[in-house]
mmCIF file of C-alpha atoms and ligand atoms in Angstrom:
data_model
loop_
_atom_site.group_PDB
_atom_site.id
_atom_site.type_symbol
_atom_site.label_atom_id
_atom_site.label_comp_id
_atom_site.label_asym_id
_atom_site.label_seq_id
_atom_site.Cartn_x
_atom_site.Cartn_y
_atom_site.Cartn_z
ATOM 1 C CA MET A 286 -28.162 68.775 -52.565
ATOM 2 C CA ASP A 287 -26.365 65.633 -53.709
ATOM 3 C CA GLY A 288 -28.822 62.650 -53.883
ATOM 4 C CA VAL A 289 -31.955 64.350 -54.027
ATOM 5 C CA THR A 290 -35.009 63.358 -55.824
ATOM 6 C CA ARG A 291 -37.322 65.733 -57.173
ATOM 7 C CA ILE A 292 -41.035 64.761 -57.177
ATOM 8 C CA GLY A 293 -43.713 66.422 -58.285
ATOM 9 C CA VAL A 294 -47.180 67.012 -56.280
ATOM 10 C CA SER A 295 -50.672 67.637 -57.484
ATOM 11 C CA LEU A 296 -52.563 70.192 -55.142
ATOM 12 C CA GLU A 297 -56.049 72.022 -55.315
ATOM 13 C CA PRO A 298 -55.804 75.677 -55.663
ATOM 14 C CA GLU A 299 -57.509 76.006 -52.306
ATOM 15 C CA LEU A 300 -55.305 73.499 -50.437
ATOM 16 C CA LEU A 301 -52.076 75.193 -51.671
ATOM 17 C CA ARG A 302 -53.048 78.689 -51.010
ATOM 18 C CA GLU A 303 -53.908 77.395 -47.396
ATOM 19 C CA PHE A 304 -50.680 75.422 -47.614
ATOM 20 C CA ASP A 305 -48.444 78.333 -48.532
ATOM 21 C CA GLU A 306 -50.268 80.650 -45.825
ATOM 22 C CA SER A 307 -49.409 78.386 -43.416
ATOM 23 C CA ILE A 308 -45.766 77.802 -44.177
ATOM 24 C CA SER A 309 -45.279 81.685 -44.790
ATOM 25 C CA LYS A 310 -46.590 82.425 -41.121
ATOM 26 C CA LYS A 311 -44.344 79.396 -39.783
ATOM 27 C CA GLY A 312 -41.159 81.052 -41.281
ATOM 28 C CA TYR A 313 -40.413 78.865 -44.384
ATOM 29 C CA VAL A 314 -38.972 80.320 -47.332
ATOM 30 C CA SER A 315 -39.780 77.048 -49.581
ATOM 31 C CA ARG A 316 -42.375 74.362 -49.876
ATOM 32 C CA SER A 317 -39.667 71.860 -50.282
ATOM 33 C CA GLU A 318 -38.258 72.443 -46.911
ATOM 34 C CA ALA A 319 -41.956 72.880 -45.480
ATOM 35 C CA ILE A 320 -42.869 69.420 -47.081
ATOM 36 C CA ARG A 321 -39.749 67.974 -45.980
ATOM 37 C CA ASP A 322 -40.572 68.664 -42.782
ATOM 38 C CA LEU A 323 -43.658 67.434 -42.765
ATOM 39 C CA VAL A 324 -42.964 64.132 -44.039
ATOM 40 C CA ARG A 325 -40.155 63.824 -41.432
ATOM 41 C CA ASP A 326 -43.190 64.430 -38.850
ATOM 42 C CA SER A 327 -45.252 61.726 -39.933
ATOM 43 C CA LEU A 328 -42.951 59.147 -40.453
ATOM 44 C CA ALA A 329 -41.814 60.284 -36.912
ATOM 45 C CA GLU A 330 -45.624 59.633 -35.540
ATOM 46 C CA ASN A 331 -45.443 56.553 -37.387
ATOM 47 C CA GLU A 332 -43.303 55.248 -35.162
ATOM 48 C CA TRP A 333 -44.826 56.003 -31.832
ATOM 49 C CA LYS A 334 -47.023 52.469 -32.423
ATOM 50 C CA ASN A 335 -45.578 50.452 -29.556
ATOM 51 C CA ASP A 336 -47.090 51.867 -26.341
ATOM 52 C CA GLU A 337 -44.424 49.401 -24.648
ATOM 53 C CA GLU A 338 -41.175 51.208 -26.330
ATOM 54 C CA TRP A 339 -39.012 53.742 -24.144
ATOM 55 C CA MET A 340 -39.508 57.291 -25.436
ATOM 56 C CA VAL A 341 -38.343 60.916 -24.764
ATOM 57 C CA GLY A 342 -40.914 63.639 -25.000
ATOM 58 C CA THR A 343 -42.838 66.720 -24.120
ATOM 59 C CA ILE A 344 -46.009 67.481 -22.665
ATOM 60 C CA VAL A 345 -46.495 71.459 -23.557
ATOM 61 C CA MET A 346 -49.736 73.006 -22.075
ATOM 62 C CA VAL A 347 -51.209 76.248 -21.526
ATOM 63 C CA TYR A 348 -53.312 76.651 -18.411
ATOM 64 C CA ASP A 349 -55.703 79.429 -16.848
ATOM 65 C CA HIS A 350 -53.935 79.633 -13.013
ATOM 66 C CA THR A 351 -56.747 81.607 -11.726
ATOM 67 C CA MET A 352 -59.236 78.489 -11.973
ATOM 68 C CA THR A 353 -59.666 76.860 -8.666
ATOM 69 C CA SER A 354 -57.166 74.380 -7.965
ATOM 70 C CA VAL A 355 -55.855 73.743 -11.381
ATOM 71 C CA GLY A 356 -52.035 74.578 -10.272
ATOM 72 C CA ASP A 357 -52.580 72.071 -7.020
ATOM 73 C CA LYS A 358 -53.952 69.485 -9.752
ATOM 74 C CA LEU A 359 -51.101 69.541 -12.059
ATOM 75 C CA THR A 360 -48.958 69.860 -8.911
ATOM 76 C CA ASP A 361 -50.298 66.466 -7.505
ATOM 77 C CA ILE A 362 -49.999 64.680 -10.859
ATOM 78 C CA GLN A 363 -46.526 65.328 -11.386
ATOM 79 C CA HIS A 364 -45.505 64.437 -8.051
ATOM 80 C CA ALA A 365 -47.719 61.062 -8.544
ATOM 81 C CA HIS A 366 -45.368 60.729 -12.041
ATOM 82 C CA THR A 367 -42.316 61.330 -11.009
ATOM 83 C CA ASP A 368 -40.578 58.646 -12.474
ATOM 84 C CA MET A 369 -41.685 59.877 -15.838
ATOM 85 C CA VAL A 370 -41.278 63.789 -15.454
ATOM 86 C CA LYS A 371 -37.737 64.348 -15.470
ATOM 87 C CA THR A 372 -37.917 68.315 -15.619
ATOM 88 C CA SER A 373 -40.341 70.999 -16.227
ATOM 89 C CA VAL A 374 -40.341 74.829 -17.211
ATOM 90 C CA HIS A 375 -42.904 77.631 -16.363
ATOM 91 C CA ILE A 376 -43.610 80.257 -17.890
ATOM 92 C CA HIS A 377 -45.768 83.547 -16.760
ATOM 93 C CA LEU A 378 -47.558 84.307 -20.078
ATOM 94 C CA ASP A 379 -49.838 86.990 -18.643
ATOM 95 C CA HIS A 380 -51.870 87.725 -15.953
ATOM 96 C CA GLU A 381 -54.172 84.600 -15.958
ATOM 97 C CA LYS A 382 -51.979 82.160 -18.449
ATOM 98 C CA CYS A 383 -49.063 79.748 -17.787
ATOM 99 C CA MET A 384 -47.195 77.735 -19.936
ATOM 100 C CA GLU A 385 -45.686 74.406 -18.506
ATOM 101 C CA ILE A 386 -43.696 72.064 -20.305
ATOM 102 C CA LEU A 387 -42.774 68.773 -19.123
ATOM 103 C CA ILE A 388 -39.889 66.960 -20.225
ATOM 104 C CA CYS A 389 -40.883 63.453 -19.688
ATOM 105 C CA GLU A 390 -39.163 59.689 -20.413
ATOM 106 C CA GLY A 391 -41.272 56.432 -20.080
ATOM 107 C CA LYS A 392 -43.377 54.074 -21.658
ATOM 108 C CA LEU A 393 -44.969 55.357 -24.849
ATOM 109 C CA GLY A 394 -48.214 53.974 -23.607
ATOM 110 C CA ASP A 395 -47.709 55.296 -20.095
ATOM 111 C CA MET A 396 -46.792 58.949 -21.661
ATOM 112 C CA LYS A 397 -50.134 59.148 -23.599
ATOM 113 C CA SER A 398 -52.129 58.292 -20.986
ATOM 114 C CA PHE A 399 -50.271 60.621 -18.261
ATOM 115 C CA ALA A 400 -50.723 63.336 -21.272
ATOM 116 C CA ASN A 401 -54.183 62.648 -21.637
ATOM 117 C CA GLU A 402 -54.984 63.223 -17.518
ATOM 118 C CA VAL A 403 -52.942 66.267 -17.053
ATOM 119 C CA THR A 404 -54.549 67.655 -20.259
ATOM 120 C CA SER A 405 -58.466 66.908 -19.022
ATOM 121 C CA ILE A 406 -57.744 69.184 -15.893
ATOM 122 C CA LYS A 407 -60.088 71.476 -16.220
ATOM 123 C CA GLY A 408 -58.400 74.988 -16.504
ATOM 124 C CA VAL A 409 -55.921 73.541 -18.807
ATOM 125 C CA LEU A 410 -56.680 75.085 -22.012
ATOM 126 C CA ARG A 411 -54.254 73.732 -24.629
ATOM 127 C CA GLY A 412 -52.036 70.599 -24.270
ATOM 128 C CA ARG A 413 -50.095 68.495 -26.296
ATOM 129 C CA LEU A 414 -47.694 65.375 -26.108
ATOM 130 C CA THR A 415 -45.038 65.635 -28.500
ATOM 131 C CA MET A 416 -42.578 62.380 -28.879
ATOM 132 C CA ALA A 417 -38.923 63.474 -29.415
ATOM 133 C CA ALA A 418 -36.961 60.413 -30.081
ATOM 134 C CA PRO A 419 -36.453 56.704 -28.549
ATOM 135 C CA SER A 420 -35.319 56.611 -25.108
ATOM 136 C CA THR A 421 -31.363 56.684 -25.051
ATOM 137 C CA GLY A 422 -31.251 56.494 -21.055
ATOM 138 C CA ASN A 423 -29.324 59.886 -20.971
ATOM 139 C CA LEU A 424 -32.239 61.772 -18.796
ATOM 140 C CA HIS A 425 -32.295 59.241 -16.168
ATOM 141 C CA HIS A 426 -29.621 61.296 -14.883
ATOM 142 C CA ILE A 427 -31.854 64.309 -14.832
ATOM 143 C CA GLY A 428 -33.629 64.763 -11.406
ATOM 144 C CA HIS A 429 -37.155 66.616 -11.178
ATOM 145 C CA ARG A 430 -36.734 69.831 -9.368
ATOM 146 C CA HIS A 431 -39.872 70.269 -7.502
HETATM 147 NI NI1 NI B 193 -47.477 80.907 -14.164
#
């Protein structure tokens, strides 16, 4: 690769062992590639400081649909934020668990509080907001479909 600078990183043996384990589970073939991705993620996260900025992002969650009213609450909360939730994908994982991915666009601060509301619903087992990029307006034409 042209223009690449090699750097040396010192790590304690235990930390390096955990790192190697974790990256091999993720399928990385080299430490360098894993570290490059970590640096990119970290830099991207640092950009998510301005709550007024328009962003596109996703909320990925796993929930237990057998728990009383969790499905209704998730539907209600999405209907209350149709401006933000551009589309969603739902996958039935097994007898109890569902995964749902919400593709969102809006002010960063609004998305953070929306994600908190969603993930604090009882029955939502995991939930994670990830910012993809600043909004380019390309999601505006995508309608929310339910
Ligand atoms: Ni389901």
